[in-house]
Amino acid sequence: MSILNLMLMTISAAAAPVQERADQFLHLMNAGYQALYRVESEAQWRAATDVKPEHDAGAEVAGQARAAFNGNPAVIAEARALLEHRAELTPVTVRQLERVLLNAAEGPMTNPDLVTARIAAETRQASILNSFEFKLAGQPISVNEMDHRLQSSRDLADRRAVWEASKQSGPALKPGLIELQRLRNGVARELGYADYFALQAAAHGLTTEEVLRMQAEFMRDLRPLYLQLHTWVKHELARRYQQPVPDRIPAHWIDNRWAQEWVGLVEAVDFDPHLKDRSAESIVQTAETFWTGLGFPRLPDTFWAKSDLYPVKPGDPRKKNTHASCWHIDLESDIRSLMSVEPNWQWFGTAHHELGHAYYDISYTRPGVPPLLRTGASPAFHEGMAEVANMACGMVPYLKGTGVVPADYQADTIAVLLNDALSGAVPFIAWASGTMTHWEADVYAGGLDPAQWNERWWQYVREFQGVEPPSARGEEFCDAATKTHINDTPCYYFSYAIATVLRFQLNDYIARNLLKQPPQNCNYADNREVGAFLRRIMEKGATEDWRTILREATGEDLSTRAMVEYYQPLLAWLEQQNQGRKIGWD
Ligand SMILES: [Zn+2]
């Protein structure tokens, strides 16, 4: 090649429109991303549905291959160079390039030693977490046994011993967590994020300050209801355990090990007996009919052929992950769900929830959405959309329509609302927006000294949740680390809080504007307008900012307004019940 030719080529490359260069780059990136996503999903699916060391190893290798591609220095450099010309690029191009950098940020090969050290530390942490042996009075006790004891025991000394046993894993996990505080922040800084919390906030299109302000607003708006619930619950529990009414609730009085949900307090609501004579298959079919009734297509045949939906048969040595999930294996039509459906109330809701994920995947799998953007408008949206279905399938008119309860079934409306608020929504916001989010922000963004971790943890539990430990919890403990997400899904919990607020907002719009029914008592079944509303949100995938999508769909920004109004009848009832009682703990 002559010097002249080379010069001409250089000039034409420099003069080529940036959009064209970006199109070529993204064509390759989408193809590579999708291919490796599929390889890793298949390997992880095998590991989750047939738990064996060799399947775990296969999933790890596939994960490394994907990270090596996504975090490749050449990929990072080109995406950055193109984003310097963002004004000359289409919005969907910019969003793809930003996604390329977010994907790279989890494993930037600009610093392979750091990435390797982080993966190794996380693998070690997971292994300690999964194999930790809890002991009660010298005898091994499983997590399920501890949960069961906390749900059934009425003996406070026994409850306290179980609660304290459940915190034994903290000290074992603390050294690894200290290492991960450094390594995760290091990985995030490699791509220019201030710290790991800032990286996770960016995945939601937010800054750390925006996340914290939003979570503080959630708590402020729900505080009056939370204080009323807290007061009612501590009086109930004091009576149950024949104790004086405390200011803060002792942690071992509550069934959940972190007081993140308060269950077992409302006896009136039990739908299990209505489902026990159904088949597990019919539960999943009812969930599919919920979605097809809204105008969505049938699930693809491959869903039924390849999913793993029911418990392993007795005598089968295969072990599978029992946590429900939905998988978009190839970012095309291979969508599978991993469940262990049994005919009970919990799985009835979970089946509707998981198929919500499946129909979100189906909706954005179309030519207008490139594979890099085949995901929720934000991580919270996937969960929020699935939760809307879970919420809708618990409404009494729907249960009557599907024959779960008889047509003359009389619901105790306040008991239903109370149970719903306690078990899945209101204490959860205090925990998720309060304790979890603030503690992790302190650890990652604030660089909190590990010598203060437990003190800070309990400061937040006391302040946000109004809960206190049964005994002093010094720095010899690390109670935060007993929560799985602190170890393996860091700085993500605020997403669940957003999803909770979002589901009330979407249900509110659907009930009032489309169904013209009360949000607490409505029936989505067979309503095509409801389906069209949900599809308009879901078919966009991540091609637009979630705030724009939400505002266009509902005319409203993310807000607790709907959630607060939903519980208005409950608040009025609680205020009556709590008359003359001291509200709150200060
Ligand atoms: Zn989900």
Coordinates of C-alpha atoms and ligand atoms in Angstrom, one line a residue:
M1 CA 0.0 0.0 0.0
S2 CA 1.4 3.4 -0.9
I3 CA 1.8 6.2 1.5
L4 CA -0.9 8.1 -0.4
N5 CA -3.4 5.3 -0.1
L6 CA -2.8 5.1 3.6
M7 CA -3.3 8.9 4.0
L8 CA -6.5 8.8 2.1
M9 CA -7.8 5.9 4.2
T10 CA -6.9 7.8 7.4
I11 CA -8.7 10.9 6.2
S12 CA -11.8 9.0 5.2
A13 CA -11.9 7.3 8.5
A14 CA -11.7 10.6 10.3
A15 CA -14.3 12.2 8.1
A16 CA -16.8 9.3 8.3
P17 CA -19.9 10.4 10.1
V18 CA -19.7 9.4 13.7
Q19 CA -23.1 7.8 13.5
E20 CA -21.9 5.4 10.9
R21 CA -18.9 4.5 13.0
A22 CA -21.1 4.0 16.0
D23 CA -23.5 1.8 14.0
Q24 CA -20.7 -0.5 12.9
F25 CA -19.3 -0.7 16.4
L26 CA -22.7 -1.4 17.9
H27 CA -23.5 -4.0 15.2
L28 CA -20.5 -6.0 16.4
M29 CA -21.1 -5.3 20.1
N30 CA -24.8 -6.4 20.0
A31 CA -23.8 -9.6 18.2
G32 CA -21.0 -10.4 20.6
Y33 CA -23.0 -9.4 23.6
Q34 CA -26.0 -11.6 22.6
A35 CA -23.8 -14.6 21.7
L36 CA -21.9 -14.5 25.0
Y37 CA -25.0 -13.7 27.1
R38 CA -26.6 -16.9 25.7
V39 CA -23.5 -19.1 26.4
E40 CA -23.4 -17.8 30.0
S41 CA -27.2 -18.1 30.5
E42 CA -27.2 -21.7 29.3
A43 CA -24.3 -22.5 31.6
Q44 CA -25.9 -20.8 34.6
W45 CA -29.2 -22.5 33.8
R46 CA -27.5 -25.9 34.0
A47 CA -25.9 -24.9 37.3
A48 CA -29.2 -23.7 38.8
T49 CA -31.3 -26.7 37.6
D50 CA -28.8 -29.4 38.4
V51 CA -26.5 -28.3 41.2
K52 CA -23.1 -29.9 40.7
P53 CA -19.5 -28.6 41.1
E54 CA -18.8 -29.2 37.4
H55 CA -21.8 -27.1 36.4
D56 CA -20.8 -24.3 38.8
A57 CA -17.3 -24.4 37.2
G58 CA -18.8 -24.2 33.7
A59 CA -20.9 -21.2 34.7
E60 CA -17.9 -19.5 36.1
V61 CA -15.9 -20.0 32.9
A62 CA -18.7 -18.7 30.8
G63 CA -19.0 -15.7 33.1
Q64 CA -15.3 -15.0 32.6
A65 CA -15.6 -15.2 28.9
R66 CA -18.5 -12.8 28.9
A67 CA -16.6 -10.4 31.2
A68 CA -13.5 -10.6 29.0
F69 CA -15.6 -9.4 26.0
N70 CA -17.8 -6.8 27.8
G71 CA -14.8 -5.4 29.7
N72 CA -12.3 -5.4 26.9
P73 CA -10.1 -2.3 26.9
A74 CA -10.7 -1.8 23.1
V75 CA -14.4 -1.8 23.7
I76 CA -14.2 0.7 26.5
A77 CA -12.0 3.0 24.5
E78 CA -14.2 3.0 21.4
A79 CA -17.4 3.5 23.4
R80 CA -15.8 6.4 25.3
A81 CA -14.5 8.0 22.1
L82 CA -17.9 7.8 20.4
L83 CA -19.6 9.2 23.5
E84 CA -17.5 12.3 23.1
H85 CA -19.6 13.1 20.1
R86 CA -22.9 12.3 21.7
A87 CA -24.6 15.4 20.2
E88 CA -24.1 13.8 16.7
L89 CA -25.6 10.5 17.7
T90 CA -29.2 9.3 17.9
P91 CA -30.6 8.9 21.5
V92 CA -30.8 5.1 21.1
T93 CA -27.2 5.0 20.0
V94 CA -26.1 7.0 23.1
R95 CA -28.1 4.6 25.3
Q96 CA -26.4 1.6 23.8
L97 CA -23.0 3.1 24.2
E98 CA -23.8 4.0 27.8
R99 CA -25.0 0.4 28.3
V100 CA -21.7 -0.9 26.9
L101 CA -19.8 1.1 29.5
L102 CA -22.1 0.0 32.3
N103 CA -21.6 -3.6 31.3
A104 CA -17.8 -3.1 31.1
A105 CA -17.8 -1.4 34.6
E106 CA -18.5 -4.7 36.3
G107 CA -15.3 -6.2 35.0
P108 CA -13.0 -3.7 33.3
M109 CA -10.1 -5.6 31.7
T110 CA -8.1 -2.3 31.8
N111 CA -7.2 -3.7 35.3
P112 CA -7.4 -7.5 35.0
D113 CA -5.7 -8.2 38.4
L114 CA -8.4 -6.2 40.2
V115 CA -11.1 -8.0 38.3
T116 CA -9.6 -11.4 39.1
A117 CA -9.2 -10.5 42.8
R118 CA -12.8 -9.3 43.0
I119 CA -14.2 -12.5 41.4
A120 CA -12.1 -14.6 43.7
A121 CA -13.2 -12.7 46.8
E122 CA -16.8 -13.0 45.8
T123 CA -16.5 -16.7 45.2
R124 CA -14.9 -17.1 48.6
Q125 CA -17.6 -15.0 50.2
A126 CA -20.4 -17.0 48.5
S127 CA -18.8 -20.3 49.7
I128 CA -18.7 -19.1 53.3
L129 CA -22.2 -17.8 53.1
N130 CA -23.6 -21.0 51.5
S131 CA -21.8 -23.5 53.7
F132 CA -21.9 -21.7 57.1
E133 CA -23.0 -24.0 59.9
F134 CA -25.3 -22.3 62.4
K135 CA -25.4 -23.8 65.9
L136 CA -28.0 -23.6 68.6
A137 CA -27.0 -24.9 72.0
G138 CA -24.1 -26.7 70.4
Q139 CA -26.3 -28.4 67.8
P140 CA -26.3 -27.6 64.1
I141 CA -29.5 -25.8 63.0
S142 CA -30.5 -24.9 59.4
V143 CA -31.8 -21.5 58.2
N144 CA -35.2 -23.1 57.5
E145 CA -35.3 -24.5 61.0
M146 CA -34.5 -21.1 62.4
D147 CA -37.2 -19.4 60.3
H148 CA -39.7 -22.0 61.3
R149 CA -38.8 -21.6 65.0
L150 CA -39.2 -17.8 64.7
Q151 CA -42.6 -18.3 63.1
S152 CA -43.9 -20.8 65.7
S153 CA -42.2 -20.4 69.0
R154 CA -44.0 -18.3 71.7
D155 CA -41.2 -18.6 74.2
L156 CA -39.1 -15.4 74.2
A157 CA -35.9 -17.0 75.6
D158 CA -36.1 -19.6 72.8
R159 CA -36.8 -16.9 70.2
R160 CA -33.8 -14.8 71.5
A161 CA -31.5 -17.8 71.3
V162 CA -32.6 -18.6 67.7
W163 CA -32.3 -14.9 66.7
E164 CA -28.8 -14.7 68.2
A165 CA -27.8 -18.0 66.5
S166 CA -29.0 -16.5 63.1
K167 CA -26.4 -13.8 63.5
Q168 CA -23.4 -16.2 63.9
S169 CA -22.4 -15.9 60.2
G170 CA -21.6 -12.2 60.5
P171 CA -18.1 -12.5 62.0
A172 CA -17.2 -15.2 59.5
L173 CA -18.2 -13.0 56.6
K174 CA -16.8 -9.7 57.8
P175 CA -13.1 -10.1 56.6
G176 CA -14.3 -10.9 53.1
L177 CA -16.7 -8.0 53.1
I178 CA -13.9 -5.6 54.2
E179 CA -11.9 -6.9 51.2
L180 CA -14.9 -6.5 48.9
Q181 CA -15.5 -2.9 50.1
R182 CA -12.1 -2.1 48.6
L183 CA -12.2 -4.3 45.5
R184 CA -15.8 -3.3 44.4
N185 CA -14.9 0.4 44.8
G186 CA -11.7 -0.2 42.9
V187 CA -13.6 -1.8 40.0
A188 CA -16.1 1.1 39.8
R189 CA -13.3 3.7 39.9
E190 CA -11.6 2.0 37.0
L191 CA -14.4 3.4 34.8
G192 CA -14.5 6.7 36.5
Y193 CA -17.4 6.1 39.0
A194 CA -16.7 7.6 42.4
D195 CA -17.4 4.2 44.1
Y196 CA -19.5 1.0 43.7
F197 CA -22.7 2.7 45.1
A198 CA -22.4 5.4 42.4
L199 CA -22.0 2.7 39.7
Q200 CA -25.2 0.9 40.8
A201 CA -27.0 4.2 41.0
A202 CA -25.9 4.9 37.4
A203 CA -27.4 1.6 36.3
H204 CA -30.7 3.2 37.4
G205 CA -29.8 6.5 35.6
L206 CA -29.3 8.2 39.0
T207 CA -26.6 9.7 41.1
T208 CA -25.9 8.6 44.7
E209 CA -27.4 11.8 46.0
E210 CA -30.6 11.3 43.9
V211 CA -30.9 7.7 45.2
L212 CA -30.6 8.8 48.8
R213 CA -33.0 11.8 48.4
M214 CA -35.6 9.5 46.7
Q215 CA -35.3 6.9 49.4
A216 CA -35.6 9.5 52.1
E217 CA -38.8 10.8 50.4
F218 CA -40.3 7.3 50.4
M219 CA -39.7 7.0 54.1
R220 CA -41.0 10.5 54.9
D221 CA -44.2 10.0 52.9
L222 CA -44.9 6.6 54.5
R223 CA -43.8 7.5 58.0
P224 CA -47.3 8.3 59.4
L225 CA -48.6 4.9 58.3
Y226 CA -45.4 3.2 59.4
L227 CA -45.7 4.7 62.9
Q228 CA -49.3 3.5 63.2
L229 CA -48.4 0.0 62.1
H230 CA -45.4 -0.1 64.4
T231 CA -47.6 0.9 67.3
W232 CA -50.3 -1.6 66.5
V233 CA -47.8 -4.4 66.1
K234 CA -45.9 -3.8 69.3
H235 CA -49.1 -3.8 71.3
E236 CA -50.1 -7.1 69.6
L237 CA -46.8 -8.6 70.3
A238 CA -46.6 -7.4 73.8
R239 CA -49.9 -9.1 74.4
R240 CA -48.8 -12.2 72.7
Y241 CA -45.6 -12.5 74.8
Q242 CA -47.2 -11.0 77.9
Q243 CA -44.6 -8.2 78.2
P244 CA -44.8 -4.5 78.9
V245 CA -45.2 -2.5 75.7
P246 CA -41.7 -1.4 74.6
D247 CA -40.8 1.8 72.7
R248 CA -38.9 0.0 70.0
I249 CA -39.8 -3.6 69.0
P250 CA -37.2 -6.2 70.2
A251 CA -35.8 -7.8 67.0
H252 CA -36.5 -11.3 68.3
W253 CA -40.2 -10.6 68.7
I254 CA -40.6 -10.4 65.0
D255 CA -40.7 -13.6 62.8
N256 CA -38.3 -12.2 60.1
R257 CA -34.6 -12.3 61.1
W258 CA -34.2 -8.6 59.9
A259 CA -37.7 -7.3 60.6
Q260 CA -38.0 -6.6 56.9
E261 CA -41.5 -8.0 56.8
W262 CA -43.9 -8.6 59.6
V263 CA -45.8 -11.7 59.0
G264 CA -47.9 -14.1 61.1
L265 CA -49.9 -11.2 62.7
V266 CA -53.2 -11.4 60.8
E267 CA -54.9 -14.7 61.2
A268 CA -57.9 -13.9 59.1
V269 CA -56.2 -14.2 55.7
D270 CA -55.3 -17.7 54.5
F271 CA -55.9 -18.6 50.9
D272 CA -53.9 -21.8 51.1
P273 CA -57.0 -24.0 51.8
H274 CA -58.6 -22.7 48.6
L275 CA -55.6 -23.8 46.4
K276 CA -54.6 -27.1 48.0
D277 CA -56.8 -29.2 45.7
R278 CA -55.5 -27.7 42.5
S279 CA -52.7 -29.1 40.5
A280 CA -49.3 -27.3 40.3
E281 CA -49.8 -27.2 36.5
S282 CA -53.1 -25.3 36.8
I283 CA -51.4 -22.6 38.9
V284 CA -49.0 -21.8 36.1
Q285 CA -51.8 -22.1 33.5
T286 CA -53.9 -19.6 35.5
A287 CA -50.9 -17.2 35.5
E288 CA -50.5 -17.6 31.7
T289 CA -54.3 -17.0 31.2
F290 CA -53.9 -13.8 33.3
W291 CA -51.5 -12.5 30.7
T292 CA -53.2 -13.8 27.5
G293 CA -56.4 -12.4 28.8
L294 CA -54.8 -9.0 28.7
G295 CA -54.0 -9.5 25.0
F296 CA -50.4 -10.9 25.2
P297 CA -49.5 -14.0 23.1
R298 CA -49.3 -17.5 24.5
L299 CA -46.0 -18.5 26.0
P300 CA -43.7 -20.0 23.3
D301 CA -43.7 -23.8 23.2
T302 CA -40.0 -23.8 24.2
F303 CA -41.1 -22.2 27.5
W304 CA -43.1 -25.3 28.4
A305 CA -40.5 -27.7 27.0
K306 CA -37.4 -26.1 28.6
S307 CA -38.6 -24.5 31.9
D308 CA -38.1 -26.2 35.2
L309 CA -41.4 -25.4 37.0
Y310 CA -42.0 -28.1 39.6
P311 CA -40.3 -29.5 42.7
V312 CA -37.8 -32.3 42.1
K313 CA -39.7 -35.6 42.4
P314 CA -39.1 -37.6 45.6
G315 CA -36.2 -40.1 45.0
D316 CA -34.7 -38.0 42.2
P317 CA -31.1 -37.2 43.4
R318 CA -31.0 -34.0 41.3
K319 CA -30.7 -30.8 43.3
K320 CA -32.1 -27.5 42.0
N321 CA -32.1 -23.9 43.2
T322 CA -35.4 -23.4 44.9
H323 CA -35.4 -19.6 44.4
A324 CA -37.9 -18.6 41.7
S325 CA -36.5 -16.8 38.6
C326 CA -37.2 -16.1 35.0
W327 CA -34.5 -16.3 32.3
H328 CA -34.2 -14.7 28.9
I329 CA -31.6 -17.2 27.7
D330 CA -30.8 -15.9 24.2
L331 CA -32.4 -12.5 24.3
E332 CA -34.8 -13.8 21.6
S333 CA -37.6 -16.4 22.1
D334 CA -35.9 -18.8 24.5
I335 CA -37.5 -17.7 27.8
R336 CA -37.6 -20.1 30.7
S337 CA -38.7 -20.0 34.3
L338 CA -37.2 -21.8 37.3
M339 CA -39.8 -22.4 40.0
S340 CA -40.9 -25.2 42.3
V341 CA -44.6 -24.6 42.0
E342 CA -46.9 -26.3 44.5
P343 CA -50.6 -25.6 44.9
N344 CA -50.5 -22.9 47.5
W345 CA -51.0 -19.1 47.9
Q346 CA -47.3 -18.2 47.8
W347 CA -46.7 -20.0 44.5
F348 CA -50.0 -18.7 43.0
G349 CA -48.5 -15.1 43.4
T350 CA -45.0 -16.1 42.4
A351 CA -46.2 -17.8 39.2
H352 CA -48.0 -14.5 38.2
H353 CA -44.9 -12.6 39.1
E354 CA -42.4 -14.7 37.2
L355 CA -44.6 -14.7 34.1
G356 CA -44.6 -10.9 34.4
H357 CA -40.8 -11.1 33.8
A358 CA -41.4 -13.4 30.9
Y359 CA -43.9 -11.1 29.2
Y360 CA -41.6 -8.1 29.8
D361 CA -38.9 -10.1 27.9
I362 CA -41.4 -11.1 25.2
S363 CA -42.6 -7.5 24.8
Y364 CA -39.2 -5.9 24.2
T365 CA -37.8 -8.7 22.0
R366 CA -38.5 -6.9 18.7
P367 CA -36.4 -5.3 15.9
G368 CA -36.7 -1.8 17.3
V369 CA -34.9 -2.9 20.5
P370 CA -31.2 -3.9 20.0
P371 CA -30.0 -6.8 22.3
L372 CA -28.0 -4.4 24.5
L373 CA -31.2 -2.7 25.5
R374 CA -33.4 -5.8 25.9
T375 CA -33.8 -5.3 29.6
G376 CA -36.1 -3.3 31.9
A377 CA -36.3 0.5 31.6
S378 CA -34.4 0.3 34.8
P379 CA -33.6 -2.7 37.0
A380 CA -36.5 -1.7 39.2
F381 CA -38.9 -1.8 36.3
H382 CA -38.6 -5.5 35.6
E383 CA -39.3 -6.2 39.3
G384 CA -42.1 -3.5 39.4
M385 CA -43.9 -5.0 36.4
A386 CA -43.7 -8.5 37.8
E387 CA -45.0 -7.2 41.1
V388 CA -48.0 -5.6 39.5
A389 CA -49.1 -9.0 38.3
N390 CA -48.5 -10.4 41.8
M391 CA -50.6 -7.6 43.3
A392 CA -53.4 -8.0 40.7
C393 CA -53.7 -11.8 41.3
G394 CA -54.3 -11.2 45.0
M395 CA -57.4 -9.0 44.5
V396 CA -60.6 -10.7 45.6
P397 CA -62.6 -10.1 42.4
Y398 CA -59.9 -11.8 40.4
L399 CA -59.8 -14.7 42.8
K400 CA -63.6 -15.1 42.4
G401 CA -63.3 -14.9 38.6
T402 CA -60.7 -17.6 38.5
G403 CA -62.7 -19.8 41.0
V404 CA -60.0 -19.7 43.7
V405 CA -62.6 -18.5 46.1
P406 CA -66.4 -19.0 45.8
A407 CA -68.5 -16.2 44.2
D408 CA -70.1 -15.4 47.6
Y409 CA -66.7 -15.1 49.4
Q410 CA -66.7 -12.3 51.9
A411 CA -63.4 -10.6 52.3
D412 CA -62.4 -8.8 55.5
T413 CA -61.1 -5.8 53.7
I414 CA -59.1 -4.3 56.6
A415 CA -57.5 -7.7 57.4
V416 CA -56.5 -8.1 53.8
L417 CA -55.0 -4.5 53.7
L418 CA -53.3 -5.0 57.0
N419 CA -51.7 -8.3 56.1
D420 CA -50.6 -6.8 52.7
A421 CA -49.1 -3.7 54.3
L422 CA -47.2 -5.7 57.0
S423 CA -46.0 -8.6 54.8
G424 CA -44.8 -6.9 51.7
A425 CA -44.8 -3.2 51.6
V426 CA -44.6 -0.8 54.5
P427 CA -42.0 -2.2 57.0
F428 CA -40.2 -3.2 53.8
I429 CA -39.7 0.4 52.8
A430 CA -38.2 1.2 56.3
W431 CA -35.8 -1.7 55.8
A432 CA -35.0 -1.3 52.1
S433 CA -34.9 2.5 51.8
G434 CA -33.7 3.0 55.3
T435 CA -31.3 0.5 56.9
M436 CA -30.0 -1.4 53.8
T437 CA -29.6 1.6 51.4
H438 CA -28.1 4.0 54.0
W439 CA -25.7 1.4 55.5
E440 CA -24.4 0.4 52.1
A441 CA -24.0 4.0 50.9
D442 CA -22.0 4.6 54.1
V443 CA -19.8 1.6 53.5
Y444 CA -19.1 2.1 49.7
A445 CA -19.6 5.8 49.0
G446 CA -18.7 7.0 52.5
G447 CA -15.8 4.5 53.1
L448 CA -17.1 3.7 56.6
D449 CA -14.4 2.3 58.8
P450 CA -15.1 -1.4 59.5
A451 CA -14.6 -0.7 63.2
Q452 CA -17.9 1.2 63.1
W453 CA -20.0 -1.2 60.9
N454 CA -22.2 -2.8 63.5
E455 CA -22.8 0.4 65.5
R456 CA -23.9 2.1 62.3
W457 CA -26.1 -0.8 61.3
W458 CA -28.0 -0.7 64.6
Q459 CA -28.2 3.0 64.6
Y460 CA -30.1 2.7 61.3
V461 CA -32.3 -0.2 62.5
R462 CA -33.3 1.8 65.5
E463 CA -33.8 5.1 63.7
F464 CA -35.6 3.8 60.5
Q465 CA -37.3 0.6 61.6
G466 CA -37.9 1.3 65.3
V467 CA -36.4 -2.1 66.2
E468 CA -33.7 -2.9 68.7
P469 CA -31.5 -5.9 69.4
P470 CA -32.3 -8.1 72.4
S471 CA -28.8 -7.6 73.7
A472 CA -25.7 -5.4 73.0
R473 CA -24.3 -5.9 69.5
G474 CA -20.7 -4.7 69.6
E475 CA -18.2 -4.7 66.8
E476 CA -17.4 -8.4 67.5
F477 CA -20.5 -9.0 65.4
C478 CA -21.3 -8.0 61.8
D479 CA -25.0 -8.3 61.6
A480 CA -25.4 -6.6 58.2
A481 CA -23.4 -9.4 56.6
T482 CA -26.0 -12.0 57.7
K483 CA -28.2 -10.6 54.9
T484 CA -27.4 -12.4 51.6
H485 CA -27.6 -9.3 49.4
I486 CA -25.0 -7.4 51.4
N487 CA -22.6 -10.1 50.2
D488 CA -23.7 -11.0 46.7
T489 CA -26.0 -8.2 45.4
P490 CA -24.3 -5.1 46.8
C491 CA -25.8 -1.6 46.6
Y492 CA -28.9 -2.9 44.8
Y493 CA -31.6 -2.9 47.5
F494 CA -33.0 0.6 46.8
S495 CA -34.1 -1.0 43.5
Y496 CA -36.6 -3.1 45.4
A497 CA -38.0 -0.1 47.2
I498 CA -38.4 1.7 43.8
A499 CA -40.2 -1.4 42.5
T500 CA -42.5 -1.4 45.5
V501 CA -43.5 2.2 45.0
L502 CA -43.8 1.7 41.3
R503 CA -46.2 -1.2 41.5
F504 CA -48.7 0.8 43.6
Q505 CA -48.4 3.6 41.0
L506 CA -49.1 1.4 38.0
N507 CA -52.0 -0.4 39.8
D508 CA -53.5 2.9 40.8
Y509 CA -53.4 4.2 37.2
I510 CA -54.9 0.9 35.9
A511 CA -57.6 0.7 38.5
R512 CA -58.8 4.4 38.4
N513 CA -58.2 5.3 34.8
L514 CA -58.8 2.1 32.9
L515 CA -60.9 -0.2 35.1
K516 CA -62.7 2.6 37.0
Q517 CA -62.5 0.4 40.1
P518 CA -61.0 0.9 43.5
P519 CA -57.2 0.2 43.5
Q520 CA -57.6 -2.1 46.5
N521 CA -60.3 -4.2 44.9
C522 CA -60.1 -4.4 41.2
N523 CA -60.0 -7.1 38.5
Y524 CA -57.6 -6.9 35.5
A525 CA -58.8 -10.1 34.0
D526 CA -59.5 -10.1 30.2
N527 CA -59.1 -6.3 29.9
R528 CA -57.2 -5.5 26.7
E529 CA -56.8 -1.8 27.6
V530 CA -54.9 -2.8 30.7
G531 CA -52.7 -5.1 28.5
A532 CA -52.1 -2.3 26.0
F533 CA -51.1 0.1 28.8
L534 CA -48.6 -2.5 30.2
R535 CA -47.3 -3.3 26.7
R536 CA -46.6 0.3 25.9
I537 CA -44.2 0.4 28.9
M538 CA -42.6 -3.0 28.4
E539 CA -42.1 -3.0 24.6
K540 CA -39.6 0.0 25.0
G541 CA -37.1 -2.1 27.0
A542 CA -34.3 0.2 27.9
T543 CA -34.5 2.4 24.8
E544 CA -35.7 5.4 26.8
D545 CA -35.1 6.9 30.2
W546 CA -37.4 5.2 32.7
R547 CA -38.6 8.6 34.0
T548 CA -39.8 9.6 30.5
I549 CA -41.5 6.2 30.1
L550 CA -43.3 6.5 33.4
R551 CA -44.4 10.0 32.9
E552 CA -45.7 9.2 29.4
A553 CA -47.6 6.2 30.6
T554 CA -49.1 7.6 33.8
G555 CA -48.8 11.4 33.5
E556 CA -46.9 11.3 36.8
D557 CA -43.3 11.1 38.1
L558 CA -42.3 8.3 40.5
S559 CA -44.3 9.0 43.6
T560 CA -45.6 7.4 46.8
R561 CA -48.9 9.1 46.3
A562 CA -50.7 6.0 45.1
M563 CA -49.2 3.8 47.8
V564 CA -50.2 6.3 50.6
E565 CA -53.7 6.5 49.2
Y566 CA -54.0 2.7 48.8
Y567 CA -53.5 2.3 52.6
Q568 CA -55.7 5.3 53.5
P569 CA -58.6 3.1 54.8
L570 CA -56.0 1.1 56.8
L571 CA -54.5 4.2 58.3
A572 CA -57.9 5.4 59.5
W573 CA -58.6 2.0 61.1
L574 CA -55.1 2.0 62.8
E575 CA -55.6 5.5 64.2
Q576 CA -58.8 4.2 65.9
Q577 CA -57.1 1.1 67.2
N578 CA -54.2 3.1 68.5
Q579 CA -56.3 5.8 70.2
G580 CA -54.6 6.7 73.5
R581 CA -51.4 4.8 72.7
K582 CA -48.0 6.4 72.4
I583 CA -47.2 6.6 68.7
G584 CA -43.6 6.0 67.6
W585 CA -40.4 5.4 69.7
D586 CA -38.8 8.8 70.4
Ligands
ZN1 ZN -38.9 -10.9 40.2

